[in-house]
CSV table of C-alpha atoms in Angstrom, one decimal:
chain,number,residue,atom,x,y,z
A,288,ALA,CA,37.8,91.4,164.5
A,289,GLN,CA,37.8,93.4,162.1
A,290,GLY,CA,40.6,93.6,159.3
A,291,LEU,CA,42.6,96.2,159.0
A,292,GLU,CA,42.2,96.4,155.5
A,293,SER,CA,40.8,99.2,154.4
A,294,PRO,CA,41.3,103.1,154.8
A,295,GLU,CA,38.1,103.9,156.4
A,296,THR,CA,37.7,101.2,158.4
A,297,VAL,CA,41.3,102.0,159.6
A,298,ASN,CA,40.5,105.2,160.7
A,299,ARG,CA,37.6,104.7,162.0
A,300,ILE,CA,39.0,102.4,165.1
A,301,VAL,CA,42.4,105.4,164.9
A,302,GLY,CA,39.8,108.1,165.0
A,303,SER,CA,42.6,110.0,162.4
A,304,GLN,CA,42.9,109.6,158.9
A,305,VAL,CA,46.0,107.8,158.0
A,306,LYS,CA,48.0,108.7,155.2
A,307,GLN,CA,51.5,107.6,153.4
A,308,GLU,CA,53.6,108.8,151.5
A,309,GLU,CA,57.5,107.9,150.4
A,310,ALA,CA,60.9,109.8,150.3
A,311,ASN,CA,64.5,109.3,150.2
A,312,ALA,CA,66.7,109.5,153.6
A,313,THR,CA,69.2,111.6,151.5
A,314,VAL,CA,66.9,114.5,150.8
A,315,GLU,CA,64.8,114.2,154.5
A,316,ALA,CA,67.4,114.5,156.2
A,317,GLY,CA,66.9,118.3,158.0
A,318,ASN,CA,63.3,116.8,158.9
A,319,VAL,CA,64.8,113.9,160.1
A,320,ASN,CA,67.5,115.0,162.0
A,321,THR,CA,65.2,117.9,163.6
A,322,ALA,CA,62.7,115.6,164.8
A,323,ILE,CA,65.2,112.9,166.5
A,324,ASP,CA,66.7,115.7,168.3
A,325,ARG,CA,63.2,116.6,169.5
A,326,THR,CA,62.8,112.9,171.0
A,327,ARG,CA,63.2,114.2,174.8
A,328,GLU,CA,61.0,115.9,174.1
A,329,ASN,CA,58.6,114.2,172.1
A,330,ILE,CA,58.4,111.1,174.1
A,331,GLY,CA,55.9,113.7,176.3
A,332,THR,CA,54.2,114.3,173.9
A,333,VAL,CA,53.4,110.8,173.0
A,334,ARG,CA,52.4,110.1,176.4
A,335,LYS,CA,49.9,112.7,176.4
A,336,THR,CA,48.6,112.1,172.6
A,337,SER,CA,44.9,110.4,172.2
A,338,LYS,CA,43.2,112.6,169.7
A,339,LEU,CA,45.0,113.2,165.9
A,340,ASP,CA,43.1,114.6,163.4
A,341,LYS,CA,46.7,113.2,161.1
A,342,VAL,CA,49.0,110.8,161.2
A,343,ASP,CA,51.1,110.8,158.1
A,344,ILE,CA,53.2,108.3,158.1
A,345,VAL,CA,56.8,109.0,155.7
A,346,PHE,CA,59.1,105.7,154.9
A,347,LEU,CA,62.0,106.0,153.4
A,348,THR,CA,62.0,103.5,151.6
A,349,ASP,CA,65.6,103.8,150.9
A,350,ALA,CA,66.6,103.8,154.8
A,351,ALA,CA,64.5,100.4,155.3
A,352,ARG,CA,67.4,97.4,157.1
A,353,SER,CA,66.6,95.9,153.1
A,354,GLU,CA,68.5,98.8,152.1
A,355,GLY,CA,71.5,98.6,154.4
A,356,GLY,CA,69.3,101.1,157.1
A,357,PRO,CA,69.6,105.0,157.1
A,358,PRO,CA,72.3,106.8,155.6
A,359,PRO,CA,75.5,108.3,157.7
A,360,VAL,CA,73.5,111.3,158.3
A,361,ILE,CA,70.6,109.9,159.7
A,362,GLU,CA,72.6,107.2,161.8
A,363,SER,CA,74.3,108.7,163.6
A,364,LYS,CA,71.9,111.1,164.3
A,365,VAL,CA,70.2,107.7,165.5
A,366,LYS,CA,73.0,106.6,167.7
A,367,GLN,CA,73.2,109.6,169.7
A,368,HIS,CA,69.9,109.4,170.9
A,369,GLN,CA,69.5,105.8,170.8
A,370,ASP,CA,67.8,106.0,174.1
A,371,ASP,CA,65.4,108.3,174.1
A,372,ILE,CA,64.0,106.5,170.8
A,373,ALA,CA,64.1,103.8,172.0
A,374,GLU,CA,61.1,104.6,174.2
A,375,LEU,CA,59.9,107.2,171.8
A,376,ARG,CA,59.4,103.7,170.7
A,377,LYS,CA,58.0,102.3,174.0
A,378,GLU,CA,55.9,105.2,174.0
A,379,ILE,CA,54.1,104.0,170.0
A,380,GLU,CA,53.5,100.4,171.0
A,381,ALA,CA,51.9,101.7,174.6
A,382,ASN,CA,49.6,104.4,172.9
A,383,ALA,CA,46.8,102.4,171.2
A,384,LEU,CA,46.1,105.3,168.5
A,385,LEU,CA,49.4,105.6,168.0
A,386,PHE,CA,50.5,101.5,167.8
A,387,ASN,CA,46.8,100.5,165.5
A,388,ALA,CA,48.2,103.9,162.7
A,389,ILE,CA,51.1,102.5,162.6
A,390,GLU,CA,50.2,98.0,162.6
A,391,SER,CA,46.9,99.6,159.7
A,392,ARG,CA,50.3,100.5,157.2
A,393,ARG,CA,52.6,97.2,159.2
A,394,VAL,CA,55.0,99.5,160.2
A,395,LEU,CA,57.4,97.6,163.2
A,396,ALA,CA,58.2,99.9,165.8
A,397,GLN,CA,61.6,99.3,165.6
A,398,ASP,CA,61.9,100.7,161.9
A,399,ILE,CA,60.5,104.4,163.2
A,400,LEU,CA,63.6,107.1,163.4
A,401,ALA,CA,61.5,109.8,164.3
A,402,VAL,CA,57.7,111.3,165.1
A,403,GLU,CA,57.4,114.9,164.1
A,404,PHE,CA,54.0,117.1,165.8
A,405,ASP,CA,54.5,119.7,163.5
A,406,THR,CA,51.3,121.6,163.8
A,407,PRO,CA,48.7,121.1,167.1
A,408,GLY,CA,46.7,118.1,166.3
A,409,LYS,CA,49.1,116.4,163.4
A,410,ILE,CA,51.4,114.1,163.6
A,411,VAL,CA,54.4,113.2,161.2
A,412,ILE,CA,56.4,109.6,161.6
A,413,TYR,CA,59.2,108.5,159.7
A,414,ALA,CA,60.0,104.9,160.0
A,415,ALA,CA,62.8,102.8,158.0
A,416,ALA,CA,60.9,100.9,156.0
A,417,LYS,CA,59.1,100.1,152.6
A,418,PRO,CA,55.1,100.0,152.8
A,419,SER,CA,53.8,96.9,152.6
A,420,ASN,CA,51.5,96.5,149.2
């Protein structure tokens, strides 16, 4: 078994560049809520995704469970769409490319709030989590 420690190994396995960034949930609330509103349509896109050029994982560090979870403005949207978000998480776990991408950054599916396909070949995954060091 090959470890997922080096970025080159991850990129070879995933077949895409996996990038991560940290952001403040309150600052990103508009983008996250828009993505949550599109969860139903994004489930189908996740299901059909087999190749991506870029996977961008946005860690909403202040929304992590250890910090009390997402701020109210995002939490209310999550509650509205909880069934769709649960289905989205299952689809991500079932998609080898996306599962390996989140696994390589030690993101748990249960921490994913939303995804956004903002340009062809690129996905942004919003996670209420802190990156592991």
